[in-house]
Coordinates of C-alpha atoms and ligand atoms in Angstrom, one line a residue:
Chain A
X1413 CA -40.0 35.1 -4.2
X1414 CA -36.9 37.2 -3.9
X1415 CA -34.8 37.5 -0.7
X1416 CA -34.0 41.0 -1.7
X1417 CA -35.9 43.2 -4.0
X1418 CA -35.4 46.8 -5.2
X1419 CA -32.5 47.4 -2.9
X1420 CA -30.3 50.3 -4.2
X1421 CA -27.6 51.3 -1.9
X1422 CA -24.0 52.6 -1.9
X1423 CA -21.6 52.1 1.0
X1424 CA -18.7 54.4 1.1
X1425 CA -15.2 53.6 2.2
X1426 CA -14.7 54.2 5.9
X1427 CA -18.4 54.0 6.8
X1428 CA -19.6 52.0 9.8
X1429 CA -23.0 50.7 8.7
X1430 CA -25.5 48.7 10.9
X1431 CA -28.0 46.6 9.1
X1432 CA -31.3 46.0 11.0
X1433 CA -34.7 44.4 10.3
X1434 CA -36.9 41.6 11.4
X1435 CA -35.9 38.0 11.0
X1436 CA -36.1 36.8 7.4
X1437 CA -36.0 40.3 6.0
X1438 CA -32.8 39.7 3.9
X1439 CA -30.1 41.1 6.2
X1440 CA -27.8 38.0 5.9
X1441 CA -28.5 37.8 2.2
X1442 CA -27.4 41.4 1.7
X1443 CA -24.2 40.7 3.7
X1444 CA -23.4 37.6 1.6
X1445 CA -23.8 39.6 -1.5
X1446 CA -21.5 42.4 -0.1
X1447 CA -19.0 39.7 0.9
X1448 CA -19.0 38.0 -2.5
X1449 CA -20.0 34.7 -0.8
X1450 CA -23.0 34.8 -3.1
X1451 CA -23.8 36.5 -6.3
X1452 CA -27.1 38.1 -7.2
X1453 CA -29.5 36.2 -9.5
X1454 CA -30.6 39.6 -10.9
X1455 CA -29.3 43.1 -10.4
X1456 CA -25.8 44.3 -10.0
X1457 CA -23.2 44.7 -7.3
X1458 CA -20.0 46.7 -7.8
X1459 CA -17.2 46.3 -5.5
X1460 CA -14.7 49.2 -5.7
X1461 CA -16.4 49.9 -9.1
X1462 CA -16.0 46.4 -10.4
X1463 CA -19.1 44.5 -11.3
X1464 CA -18.9 41.2 -9.4
X1465 CA -21.3 39.3 -11.7
X1466 CA -18.6 38.7 -14.3
X1467 CA -16.0 37.3 -11.9
X1468 CA -15.0 33.6 -11.6
X1469 CA -15.2 31.6 -8.4
X1470 CA -11.5 32.0 -8.0
X1471 CA -11.6 35.8 -8.6
X1472 CA -14.3 36.0 -5.9
X1473 CA -12.1 34.0 -3.6
X1474 CA -9.2 36.3 -4.2
X1475 CA -11.5 39.3 -3.5
X1476 CA -12.5 37.8 -0.2
X1477 CA -8.9 36.9 0.6
X1478 CA -7.5 40.4 0.1
X1479 CA -10.4 42.8 0.6
X1480 CA -12.8 41.3 3.2
X1481 CA -12.9 40.0 6.7
X1482 CA -15.9 38.0 8.0
X1483 CA -17.2 37.7 11.5
X1484 CA -20.1 35.3 12.1
X1485 CA -22.8 35.0 14.8
X1486 CA -21.6 31.5 15.5
X1487 CA -17.9 32.5 15.6
X1488 CA -17.0 29.7 13.1
X1489 CA -13.5 29.0 14.4
X1490 CA -12.0 25.7 13.3
X1491 CA -12.2 23.3 16.2
X1492 CA -9.2 21.5 17.6
X1493 CA -6.6 24.0 16.3
X1494 CA -5.3 26.8 18.5
X1495 CA -6.5 30.4 18.4
X1496 CA -3.2 31.4 16.9
X1497 CA -3.5 28.9 14.1
X1498 CA -7.1 30.0 13.5
X1499 CA -6.0 33.6 13.2
X1500 CA -3.1 32.6 10.9
X1501 CA -5.2 30.6 8.6
X1502 CA -6.1 33.4 6.1
X1503 CA -2.4 34.1 5.9
X1504 CA -1.8 30.5 4.9
X1505 CA -4.1 31.0 1.9
X1506 CA -2.4 34.3 1.2
X1507 CA 0.9 32.3 0.9
X1508 CA 2.7 33.9 3.8
X1509 CA 5.7 32.2 5.3
X1510 CA 5.4 30.5 8.7
X1511 CA 7.4 33.0 10.7
X1512 CA 5.6 36.1 9.3
X1513 CA 2.3 34.3 9.8
X1514 CA 3.0 33.7 13.5
X1515 CA 4.1 37.3 14.0
X1516 CA 1.1 38.8 12.3
X1517 CA -1.4 36.4 13.9
X1518 CA 0.1 37.2 17.3
X1519 CA -0.2 40.9 16.7
X1520 CA -3.8 40.5 15.7
X1521 CA -4.5 38.5 18.8
X1522 CA -2.8 41.1 20.9
X1523 CA -5.0 43.8 19.4
X1524 CA -8.1 41.9 20.6
X1525 CA -6.5 41.4 24.0
X1526 CA -6.1 37.6 23.7
X1527 CA -2.3 37.3 23.4
X1528 CA -2.1 35.1 26.4
X1529 CA -4.7 32.7 25.1
X1530 CA -3.0 32.1 21.8
X1531 CA -2.4 28.4 22.4
X1532 CA -5.9 27.6 23.5
X1533 CA -8.3 25.7 21.2
X1534 CA -11.8 27.1 20.7
X1535 CA -13.4 24.7 23.1
X1536 CA -11.1 26.1 25.8
X1537 CA -12.4 29.7 25.1
X1538 CA -15.5 31.5 26.2
X1539 CA -18.0 32.8 23.6
X1540 CA -16.7 36.3 23.9
X1541 CA -13.2 35.2 23.6
X1542 CA -14.0 33.1 20.6
X1543 CA -15.6 36.0 18.9
X1544 CA -12.5 38.1 19.6
X1545 CA -10.4 35.4 18.0
X1546 CA -12.8 35.5 15.1
X1547 CA -12.4 39.3 14.8
X1548 CA -8.6 38.9 14.9
X1549 CA -8.9 36.3 12.1
X1550 CA -11.0 38.7 10.1
X1551 CA -8.5 41.5 10.6
X1552 CA -5.2 39.7 10.2
X1553 CA -5.0 40.3 6.5
X1554 CA -5.8 44.0 7.2
X1555 CA -8.8 44.1 4.8
X1556 CA -10.5 47.4 3.9
X1557 CA -14.0 45.9 4.5
X1558 CA -15.2 44.1 7.6
X1559 CA -18.5 42.2 7.4
X1560 CA -20.0 41.1 10.6
X1561 CA -23.3 39.2 10.7
X1562 CA -24.7 39.5 14.2
X1563 CA -21.3 39.4 15.8
X1564 CA -22.8 40.0 19.3
X1565 CA -25.9 37.8 18.7
X1566 CA -24.6 35.0 21.0
X1567 CA -23.1 37.3 23.6
X1568 CA -24.4 38.9 26.7
X1569 CA -24.6 42.7 26.9
X1570 CA -21.2 43.2 28.6
X1571 CA -19.4 41.0 26.1
X1572 CA -21.3 42.7 23.3
X1573 CA -20.1 46.1 24.5
X1574 CA -16.5 44.7 24.6
X1575 CA -16.8 43.7 21.0
X1576 CA -18.2 47.1 20.0
X1577 CA -15.3 48.8 21.9
X1578 CA -12.9 46.7 19.8
X1579 CA -14.6 47.8 16.6
X1580 CA -14.5 51.4 17.7
X1581 CA -10.8 51.2 18.5
X1582 CA -10.2 49.6 15.1
X1583 CA -11.9 52.4 13.3
X1584 CA -9.9 55.0 15.3
X1585 CA -6.7 53.1 14.4
X1586 CA -7.2 52.3 10.7
X1587 CA -9.3 53.4 7.7
X1588 CA -11.8 50.4 7.6
X1589 CA -15.3 50.0 6.4
X1590 CA -17.6 48.0 8.7
X1591 CA -21.0 46.6 7.8
X1592 CA -22.6 44.9 10.8
X1593 CA -26.0 43.1 11.1
X1594 CA -27.6 43.4 14.5
X1595 CA -31.0 43.1 16.1
X1596 CA -30.2 45.4 19.0
X1597 CA -30.7 49.2 18.8
X1598 CA -28.1 49.7 21.5
X1599 CA -25.5 48.0 19.3
X1600 CA -26.7 49.7 16.1
X1601 CA -26.3 53.1 17.9
X1602 CA -22.5 52.7 17.6
X1603 CA -22.8 53.0 13.8
X1604 CA -22.7 56.1 11.6
X1605 CA -25.5 54.8 9.4
X1606 CA -28.3 52.3 9.9
X1607 CA -30.1 50.3 7.1
X1608 CA -33.5 48.9 7.9
X1609 CA -34.9 46.0 5.9
X1610 CA -38.4 44.7 5.8
X1611 CA -39.3 41.8 3.5
X1612 CA -36.3 42.2 1.4
X1613 CA -36.8 45.9 0.9
X1614 CA -34.7 48.7 2.2
X1615 CA -37.3 50.7 4.1
X1616 CA -35.1 53.1 6.1
X1617 CA -31.6 54.5 5.5
X1618 CA -30.1 57.1 7.8
X1619 CA -28.2 58.0 10.9
X1620 CA -29.0 55.9 14.0
X1621 CA -30.9 58.8 15.5
X1622 CA -33.2 59.0 12.4
X1623 CA -33.8 55.3 11.9
X1624 CA -34.1 54.2 15.5
X1625 CA -36.5 57.0 16.4
Chain B
X967 CA -0.8 28.6 -0.7
X968 CA 2.5 26.7 -0.1
X969 CA 2.9 23.0 -0.5
X970 CA 4.4 22.6 2.9
X971 CA 1.3 24.1 4.4
X972 CA -0.9 21.9 2.4
X973 CA 1.0 18.9 3.6
X974 CA 1.0 20.2 7.1
X975 CA -2.8 20.5 7.0
X976 CA -3.2 16.9 5.7
X977 CA -0.9 15.5 8.4
X978 CA -2.9 17.4 11.0
X979 CA -6.2 16.0 9.7
X980 CA -4.7 12.5 9.6
X981 CA -3.2 12.7 13.1
X982 CA -6.3 14.2 14.6
X983 CA -8.3 11.1 13.8
X984 CA -5.7 8.4 14.2
X985 CA -8.0 5.4 14.6
X986 CA -10.1 6.5 11.6
X987 CA -7.1 7.2 9.5
X988 CA -5.7 3.8 10.3
X989 CA -9.0 2.0 9.5
X990 CA -9.3 4.1 6.3
X991 CA -6.0 3.0 5.1
X992 CA -6.2 -0.6 6.4
X993 CA -7.6 -1.7 3.0
X994 CA -4.5 -0.3 1.3
X995 CA -2.2 -1.8 3.9
X996 CA -3.7 -5.2 3.4
X997 CA -3.8 -4.8 -0.4
X998 CA -0.2 -3.7 -0.8
X999 CA 1.0 -6.2 1.8
X1000 CA -0.7 -9.1 -0.1
X1001 CA 0.4 -7.9 -3.5
X1002 CA 4.0 -7.6 -2.3
X1003 CA 3.9 -10.9 -0.3
X1004 CA 2.2 -12.9 -3.1
X1005 CA 4.5 -11.8 -5.9
X1006 CA 7.6 -12.1 -3.7
X1007 CA 6.6 -15.6 -2.5
X1008 CA 5.9 -16.6 -6.1
X1009 CA 9.3 -15.5 -7.2
X1010 CA 10.9 -17.2 -4.2
X1011 CA 9.1 -20.4 -5.1
X1012 CA 10.3 -20.2 -8.6
X1013 CA 13.8 -19.6 -7.4
X1014 CA 13.6 -22.5 -5.0
X1015 CA 12.4 -24.8 -7.8
X1016 CA 15.3 -23.7 -10.0
X1017 CA 17.8 -24.2 -7.2
X1018 CA 16.4 -27.7 -6.4
X1019 CA 16.6 -28.7 -10.0
X1020 CA 20.2 -27.5 -10.2
X1021 CA 21.0 -29.5 -7.1
X1022 CA 19.6 -32.7 -8.6
X1023 CA 22.3 -32.5 -11.2
X1024 CA 22.7 -30.4 -14.3
X1025 CA 21.9 -31.7 -17.7
X1026 CA 20.4 -34.8 -16.1
X1027 CA 18.2 -37.3 -17.8
X1028 CA 16.2 -40.1 -16.2
X1029 CA 15.7 -43.1 -18.3
X1030 CA 13.0 -45.5 -17.1
X1031 CA 11.2 -48.5 -18.4
X1032 CA 7.4 -48.1 -19.0
X1033 CA 5.5 -45.2 -20.4
X1034 CA 4.7 -42.0 -18.6
X1035 CA 2.4 -39.1 -18.8
X1036 CA 4.3 -35.8 -19.1
X1037 CA 4.7 -33.7 -16.1
X1038 CA 5.9 -34.4 -12.6
X1039 CA 4.3 -37.4 -10.9
X1040 CA 3.2 -38.9 -14.1
X1041 CA 1.9 -42.5 -14.1
X1042 CA 4.3 -45.2 -15.0
X1043 CA 3.2 -48.5 -16.4
X1044 CA 5.3 -51.6 -16.2
X1045 CA 7.4 -52.9 -19.1
X1046 CA 10.5 -54.9 -19.7
X1047 CA 13.1 -53.6 -17.2
X1048 CA 16.6 -52.5 -18.2
X1049 CA 19.7 -54.7 -17.7
X1050 CA 23.3 -53.9 -17.1
X1051 CA 23.9 -54.6 -20.8
X1052 CA 21.7 -51.6 -21.6
X1053 CA 23.7 -49.4 -19.3
X1054 CA 27.0 -50.6 -20.9
X1055 CA 25.5 -50.0 -24.4
X1056 CA 24.6 -46.5 -23.5
X1057 CA 28.0 -45.9 -22.1
X1058 CA 29.7 -47.3 -25.2
X1059 CA 27.5 -46.0 -28.0
X1060 CA 26.7 -42.5 -27.0
X1061 CA 29.5 -39.9 -26.8
X1062 CA 29.8 -37.1 -24.2
X1063 CA 27.7 -38.6 -21.4
X1064 CA 28.1 -40.1 -18.0
X1065 CA 25.9 -43.0 -17.1
X1066 CA 24.9 -44.5 -13.7
X1067 CA 22.4 -47.3 -13.1
X1068 CA 20.0 -47.2 -10.3
X1069 CA 18.0 -49.9 -8.5
X1070 CA 16.2 -49.1 -5.3
X1071 CA 14.6 -51.4 -2.7
X1072 CA 13.0 -50.3 0.5
X1073 CA 14.4 -52.4 3.4
X1074 CA 15.2 -52.2 7.1
X1075 CA 18.5 -50.7 8.1
X1076 CA 19.7 -51.5 11.5
X1077 CA 22.5 -50.2 13.7
X1078 CA 22.5 -51.3 17.3
X1079 CA 19.1 -50.2 18.6
X1080 CA 18.4 -47.9 15.7
X1081 CA 16.1 -49.5 13.1
X1082 CA 14.7 -47.7 10.1
X1083 CA 13.1 -48.6 6.9
X1084 CA 15.0 -46.8 4.1
X1085 CA 15.1 -46.9 0.4
X1086 CA 18.5 -48.4 -0.4
X1087 CA 19.8 -47.7 -3.9
X1088 CA 22.3 -49.7 -5.9
X1089 CA 24.4 -47.7 -8.3
X1090 CA 27.9 -47.2 -9.6
X1091 CA 30.6 -44.7 -8.8
X1092 CA 29.4 -42.4 -11.6
X1093 CA 26.3 -41.7 -9.5
X1094 CA 28.2 -39.2 -7.3
X1095 CA 29.0 -37.0 -10.4
X1096 CA 25.9 -37.7 -12.4
X1097 CA 23.5 -36.9 -9.5
X1098 CA 25.7 -34.1 -8.3
X1099 CA 26.0 -35.6 -4.8
X1100 CA 29.6 -36.0 -3.8
X1101 CA 31.2 -38.1 -1.1
X1102 CA 32.2 -35.8 1.7
X1103 CA 34.0 -38.2 4.0
X1104 CA 35.6 -41.6 3.2
X1105 CA 35.4 -42.8 -0.4
X1106 CA 33.0 -44.1 -3.1
X1107 CA 33.0 -47.6 -4.4
X1108 CA 36.2 -49.3 -5.7
X1109 CA 36.2 -51.1 -9.0
X1110 CA 36.6 -54.5 -7.4
X1111 CA 33.7 -53.8 -5.0
X1112 CA 31.5 -52.9 -7.9
X1113 CA 32.5 -55.9 -9.9
X1114 CA 31.9 -58.3 -7.0
X1115 CA 28.9 -56.6 -5.5
X1116 CA 30.7 -56.2 -2.1
X1117 CA 28.6 -55.3 0.9
X1118 CA 29.8 -51.7 1.3
X1119 CA 27.7 -48.6 1.4
X1120 CA 27.8 -44.8 1.3
X1121 CA 25.2 -43.1 3.5
X1122 CA 23.6 -39.6 3.5
X1123 CA 23.8 -37.0 6.2
X1124 CA 20.3 -37.6 7.5
X1125 CA 21.0 -41.3 8.1
X1126 CA 24.2 -40.3 10.0
X1127 CA 22.2 -37.9 12.1
X1128 CA 19.3 -40.2 12.8
X1129 CA 21.2 -43.5 13.4
X1130 CA 24.6 -42.5 14.5
X1131 CA 24.2 -39.4 16.5
X1132 CA 27.7 -38.6 17.7
X1133 CA 29.2 -42.0 16.7
X1134 CA 31.6 -42.3 13.9
X1135 CA 29.9 -43.8 10.8
X1136 CA 33.0 -44.5 8.7
X1137 CA 34.1 -48.1 9.1
X1138 CA 31.0 -49.1 11.1
X1139 CA 28.8 -52.0 10.0
X1140 CA 25.2 -51.4 9.1
X1141 CA 22.7 -54.2 8.7
X1142 CA 20.9 -53.6 5.4
X1143 CA 18.2 -56.2 5.0
X1144 CA 20.0 -59.4 6.0
X1145 CA 23.4 -58.2 4.9
X1146 CA 26.1 -56.7 7.1
X1147 CA 27.3 -53.8 5.2
X1148 CA 30.5 -51.7 5.8
X1149 CA 30.1 -47.9 5.7
X1150 CA 32.9 -46.6 3.5
X1151 CA 31.7 -43.0 2.8
X1152 CA 29.3 -40.3 3.8
X1153 CA 27.6 -38.0 1.3
X1154 CA 27.7 -34.2 1.4
X1155 CA 24.6 -32.7 2.9
X1156 CA 22.1 -31.6 0.2
X1157 CA 18.9 -30.9 2.0
X1158 CA 15.4 -31.1 0.6
X1159 CA 14.8 -31.3 -3.1
X1160 CA 11.4 -31.5 -4.8
X1161 CA 9.9 -32.5 -1.5
X1162 CA 12.4 -35.3 -0.9
X1163 CA 15.2 -35.4 1.6
X1164 CA 18.2 -36.2 -0.6
X1165 CA 20.3 -36.9 2.5
X1166 CA 18.1 -39.9 3.5
X1167 CA 20.2 -42.1 1.2
X1168 CA 21.9 -45.5 1.5
X1169 CA 23.9 -46.3 -1.6
X1170 CA 25.5 -49.6 -2.4
X1171 CA 27.1 -51.1 -5.6
X1172 CA 24.3 -52.1 -7.8
X1173 CA 25.4 -55.6 -8.0
X1174 CA 25.1 -55.9 -4.2
X1175 CA 21.5 -54.6 -4.3
X1176 CA 20.6 -56.9 -7.2
X1177 CA 22.1 -60.0 -5.5
X1178 CA 21.5 -59.4 -1.8
X1179 CA 18.3 -57.4 -1.7
X1180 CA 16.3 -57.8 -4.9
X1181 CA 17.4 -61.2 -6.1
X1182 CA 17.2 -60.1 -9.8
X1183 CA 19.7 -58.5 -12.2
X1184 CA 17.4 -55.7 -13.3
X1185 CA 18.2 -52.0 -13.5
X1186 CA 15.4 -49.7 -12.3
X1187 CA 16.5 -46.5 -13.8
X1188 CA 19.5 -45.1 -15.7
X1189 CA 20.8 -41.7 -14.8
X1190 CA 22.5 -39.9 -17.7
X1191 CA 24.3 -36.7 -17.5
X1192 CA 25.3 -34.8 -20.7
X1193 CA 28.8 -33.5 -20.2
X1194 CA 28.4 -30.5 -22.5
X1195 CA 25.7 -27.9 -21.8
X1196 CA 22.9 -27.7 -24.3
X1197 CA 23.4 -31.2 -25.6
X1198 CA 20.7 -32.9 -23.6
X1199 CA 18.3 -32.8 -26.5
X1200 CA 20.7 -34.6 -28.8
X1201 CA 21.6 -37.1 -26.1
X1202 CA 17.9 -37.8 -25.4
X1203 CA 17.4 -38.5 -29.1
X1204 CA 20.3 -40.9 -29.3
X1205 CA 19.3 -42.7 -26.1
X1206 CA 15.8 -43.2 -27.5
X1207 CA 17.1 -44.5 -30.9
X1208 CA 19.5 -46.8 -29.2
X1209 CA 17.0 -48.2 -26.7
X1210 CA 14.3 -48.7 -29.4
X1211 CA 16.8 -50.7 -31.4
X1212 CA 18.0 -52.8 -28.4
X1213 CA 14.4 -53.4 -27.3
X1214 CA 13.5 -54.3 -30.9
X1215 CA 10.6 -51.9 -31.2
X1216 CA 9.1 -51.9 -34.7
X1217 CA 8.5 -48.6 -36.5
X1218 CA 5.3 -47.0 -35.3
X1219 CA 5.3 -49.0 -32.1
X1220 CA 5.3 -46.6 -29.1
X1221 CA 8.3 -46.4 -26.7
X1222 CA 8.1 -48.8 -23.8
X1223 CA 10.5 -46.6 -21.9
X1224 CA 10.8 -42.9 -21.4
X1225 CA 13.5 -40.3 -21.0
X1226 CA 12.8 -37.5 -18.7
X1227 CA 14.8 -34.3 -18.9
X1228 CA 15.0 -32.6 -15.5
X1229 CA 15.1 -29.3 -17.3
X1230 CA 11.7 -30.0 -18.7
X1231 CA 10.4 -30.7 -15.2
X1232 CA 12.0 -27.4 -14.1
X1233 CA 10.4 -25.5 -16.9
X1234 CA 7.0 -27.0 -16.2
X1235 CA 7.3 -26.2 -12.6
X1236 CA 8.5 -22.7 -13.3
X1237 CA 5.6 -22.2 -15.7
X1238 CA 3.2 -23.3 -13.0
X1239 CA 4.6 -21.1 -10.3
X1240 CA 4.7 -18.1 -12.6
X1241 CA 1.1 -18.6 -13.5
X1242 CA 0.2 -18.9 -9.9
X1243 CA 2.2 -15.8 -9.1
X1244 CA 0.3 -13.8 -11.6
X1245 CA -3.0 -15.2 -10.4
X1246 CA -2.4 -14.5 -6.7
X1247 CA -0.9 -11.1 -7.6
X1248 CA -4.1 -10.2 -9.5
X1249 CA -6.3 -11.3 -6.6
X1250 CA -4.2 -9.2 -4.3
X1251 CA -4.5 -6.3 -6.7
X1252 CA -8.2 -6.5 -6.5
X1253 CA -8.0 -6.2 -2.7
X1254 CA -5.9 -3.1 -3.2
X1255 CA -8.6 -1.7 -5.4
X1256 CA -11.2 -2.4 -2.7
X1257 CA -8.9 -0.6 -0.3
X1258 CA -9.0 2.4 -2.6
X1259 CA -12.8 2.3 -2.6
X1260 CA -12.5 2.3 1.3
X1261 CA -10.5 5.5 1.1
X1262 CA -13.0 7.1 -1.2
X1263 CA -15.9 6.2 1.0
X1264 CA -14.3 7.7 4.2
X1265 CA -13.1 10.8 2.3
X1266 CA -16.7 11.4 1.1
X1267 CA -17.9 11.1 4.6
X1268 CA -15.2 13.4 5.8
X1269 CA -16.1 16.0 3.2
X1270 CA -19.7 15.9 4.4
X1271 CA -18.6 16.1 8.0
X1272 CA -16.3 19.0 7.3
X1273 CA -18.6 20.9 5.1
X1274 CA -18.8 23.8 7.5
X1275 CA -15.0 23.8 7.8
X1276 CA -14.8 24.0 4.1
X1277 CA -17.3 27.0 4.1
X1278 CA -15.1 28.8 6.6
X1279 CA -12.0 28.2 4.6
X1280 CA -13.7 29.5 1.4
X1281 CA -14.9 32.6 3.3
X1282 CA -11.5 33.5 4.5
X1283 CA -9.9 33.3 1.1
X1284 CA -9.3 29.7 0.1
X1285 CA -9.9 29.0 -3.6
X1286 CA -11.7 25.9 -4.8
X1287 CA -8.3 24.6 -5.9
X1288 CA -6.9 25.0 -2.4
X1289 CA -9.7 23.0 -0.9
X1290 CA -9.4 20.4 -3.7
X1291 CA -5.7 20.1 -3.1
X1292 CA -6.1 19.8 0.6
X1293 CA -8.5 16.8 0.4
X1294 CA -6.5 15.2 -2.5
X1295 CA -3.3 15.5 -0.6
X1296 CA -5.0 14.0 2.4
X1297 CA -6.1 10.9 0.6
X1298 CA -2.8 10.5 -1.3
X1299 CA -1.0 10.8 2.0
X1300 CA -3.2 8.2 3.6
X1301 CA -2.7 5.9 0.7
X1302 CA 1.0 6.5 0.7
X1303 CA 1.3 5.8 4.4
X1304 CA -0.8 2.7 3.9
X1305 CA 1.4 1.7 1.0
X1306 CA 4.5 2.1 3.1
X1307 CA 3.1 0.1 6.0
X1308 CA 1.8 -2.5 3.6
X1309 CA 5.2 -2.8 1.9
X1310 CA 6.9 -3.4 5.3
X1311 CA 4.3 -6.0 6.3
X1312 CA 4.5 -7.7 2.9
X1313 CA 8.3 -7.9 3.0
X1314 CA 8.2 -9.1 6.6
X1315 CA 5.5 -11.7 5.8
X1316 CA 7.5 -12.9 2.9
X1317 CA 10.6 -13.2 5.0
X1318 CA 8.7 -15.1 7.7
X1319 CA 7.2 -17.6 5.3
X1320 CA 10.4 -18.2 3.3
X1321 CA 12.2 -18.7 6.6
X1322 CA 9.6 -21.2 7.7
X1323 CA 9.6 -23.1 4.5
X1324 CA 13.3 -22.9 3.9
X1325 CA 12.8 -21.1 0.6
X1326 CA 15.2 -18.5 -0.7
X1327 CA 14.2 -15.0 0.3
X1328 CA 13.9 -12.9 -2.9
X1329 CA 13.5 -9.1 -2.7
X1330 CA 12.5 -7.5 -5.9
X1331 CA 12.8 -3.7 -6.0
X1332 CA 10.5 -3.7 -9.1
X1333 CA 7.7 -5.4 -7.2
X1334 CA 8.1 -3.1 -4.2
X1335 CA 8.2 0.0 -6.4
X1336 CA 5.1 -1.3 -8.3
X1337 CA 3.1 -2.1 -5.1
X1338 CA 4.0 1.3 -3.6
X1339 CA 3.3 3.4 -6.6
X1340 CA 0.1 1.5 -7.2
X1341 CA -1.1 2.6 -3.7
X1342 CA -0.2 6.2 -4.4
X1343 CA -2.0 6.0 -7.7
X1344 CA -5.1 4.7 -5.9
X1345 CA -4.9 7.6 -3.4
X1346 CA -5.0 10.0 -6.4
X1347 CA -7.7 8.1 -8.3
X1348 CA -10.0 7.6 -5.4
X1349 CA -9.2 10.8 -3.6
X1350 CA -10.1 12.9 -6.7
X1351 CA -13.8 12.5 -6.6
X1352 CA -14.3 13.5 -2.9
X1353 CA -11.8 16.3 -3.3
X1354 CA -13.7 17.7 -6.3
X1355 CA -16.9 17.4 -4.3
X1356 CA -15.4 19.5 -1.5
X1357 CA -14.1 22.1 -4.0
X1358 CA -17.4 22.5 -5.6
X1359 CA -19.3 23.4 -2.5
X1360 CA -21.0 26.7 -2.5
X1361 CA -19.5 28.9 0.3
X1362 CA -22.8 30.1 1.9
X1363 CA -24.4 26.7 1.7
X1364 CA -21.3 25.2 3.3
X1365 CA -21.3 27.8 6.0
X1366 CA -25.0 27.2 6.8
X1367 CA -24.3 23.4 7.0
X1368 CA -24.8 22.0 10.5
Ligands
LIG697 N1 -30.6 29.7 0.0 C1 -31.8 30.3 0.0 N2 -32.7 29.9 -0.9 C2 -33.9 30.5 -0.9 N3 -34.3 31.4 0.0 C3 -33.4 31.7 0.9 C4 -32.1 31.2 1.0 N4 -31.5 31.7 2.1 C5 -32.4 32.6 2.7 N5 -33.6 32.6 2.0 C6 -34.7 33.4 2.3 O1 -34.3 34.7 2.1 C7 -35.0 35.5 3.0 C8 -34.0 36.4 3.8 O2 -33.1 35.5 4.5 P1 -31.9 36.1 5.4 O3 -31.2 34.9 5.9 O4 -31.2 37.1 4.6 O5 -32.7 36.8 6.6 P2 -32.1 37.5 7.8 O6 -32.7 38.9 7.7 O7 -30.7 37.3 7.9 O8 -32.8 36.8 9.0 P3 -32.2 36.5 10.5 O9 -32.4 37.8 11.3 O10 -33.2 35.4 11.0 O11 -30.9 36.0 10.3 C9 -35.8 34.6 3.9 O12 -37.1 34.7 3.5 C10 -35.2 33.3 3.7 O13 -36.2 32.3 3.8
LIG698 MG1 -29.3 36.3 9.3

């Protein structure tokens, strides 16, 4: 039993890709492979041309630290520390100094429109706000690749549109590749390209108009 | 990742769960406190023994009739008592010593309404030097008083306090047994020694005690002080030879008297307290070890509880080493804090106990350093396994953890 089988795909720098498919079809597995959280048991994944299979745990961690930002369906903020500290955390691991960390984290929070909630802990934030903090955390290191697994899955339509607006603004602002899992065609419609998985196989790959039709 | 940030995270984690942190480190606190207190108390007991022995009189030998088991509190069997002739012989025949006879009798001592039963000791003027207990006010015995057995006495500070209160003791008359006895001197205060109050003393010329209290001319004990340090061994040998000769003991016959060196008693006691110290210290060290296991236990629980947090950290760029360091620093910090608190408690406890028991308060930097570094070492040793467990978590599995 393979979570993914026969998937052959290339994602180019700067693309905005939506990943769709029924539950259990391998979307998250695909994301985890792209994000180097997992390594394939068979087959090959090259990141920027480098085969990931040969890399050590630490090398994978460094790849994640410098090249990737993650946004999860369940936000995954650390409880009990402030939004600002949450956003600054990747910079801690990158070895940034305290002052620079604060400044960059504040800038990231401002870019998601939450500057005034910087001192709130996650339990004091709404779901939409928490997801914006999570996006700020994913972007604070300015990674070239943003991986979002159902970022709007826990949000109502209005909040979801807000998040999509943020991502659109981000793309306008900076050269970033986004891969996003979603169940909703409306959300997937924001992407340049849609991948559709069924039972671990990539069954459709094209523009939203082609795939969603 | 910077060390300051690692420390900051550990402090945050500890402060966030104050009660749990306290309970986690309680084992270390108790362990370090007991190690520090036990070893310090042992040292202070040793010191106290040494000081007491010194205050009894240096280079002091007790010569008593009978035979005795070695060690303090040995059993004595009766034998021919000594006489003043023996004391004179010792004085005459053996060079470099001071000799004082002693004969005690428990009897009632009365002053006005105050009535106590005290051990009254007959002795000679040498006593004050030999027993290292000087006359603080008034005088000792005059030669004529010693020769005639005059009814005069020198009393200790406790007797003054208990019987005289604010009255002047010098020149007063005490009833000792049936004798009216003039107080001519007061001894300096010495305090407790080997469980005895040395100030609870009434001293009279030995002849007075022999004639007026006992009714016999015996000598109960002879106190001998070697004038030169390091000669007690030689003096002891000479005393034994002389007394065997005077008591006509045939070759091979066992001594019917014994000579006890206070230094031997001191050595034996010191040996005992040292052994006890090691024993108690070892038991306390075991409790410190148990404290370490407590830390490991809670840290393992903490790693499980925080699995998701670890997953998040790994996803946003923490390396395994960063996670491992974080948890290791946390347990080392806990153990260190516990060690510090335990150190303070241990020293405080030692101080309280020594204060209560009037023992000398000994502070040993070596013991404190050892107790403290032991607790840090335990933090490292018992924090290592949970930290490694945290570091080895698989990122996605950790992220999926509920
Ligand atoms: N750790 C694992 N070990 C074995 N099989 C797994 C593991 N994780 C997921 N799977 C299986 O892999 C397949 C794909 O799972 P995946 O989580 O990628 O689905 P998904 O498309 O993200 O579904 P959803 O929309 O519900 O999130 C499923 O059949 C799942 O049971
Ligand atoms: Mg999924």
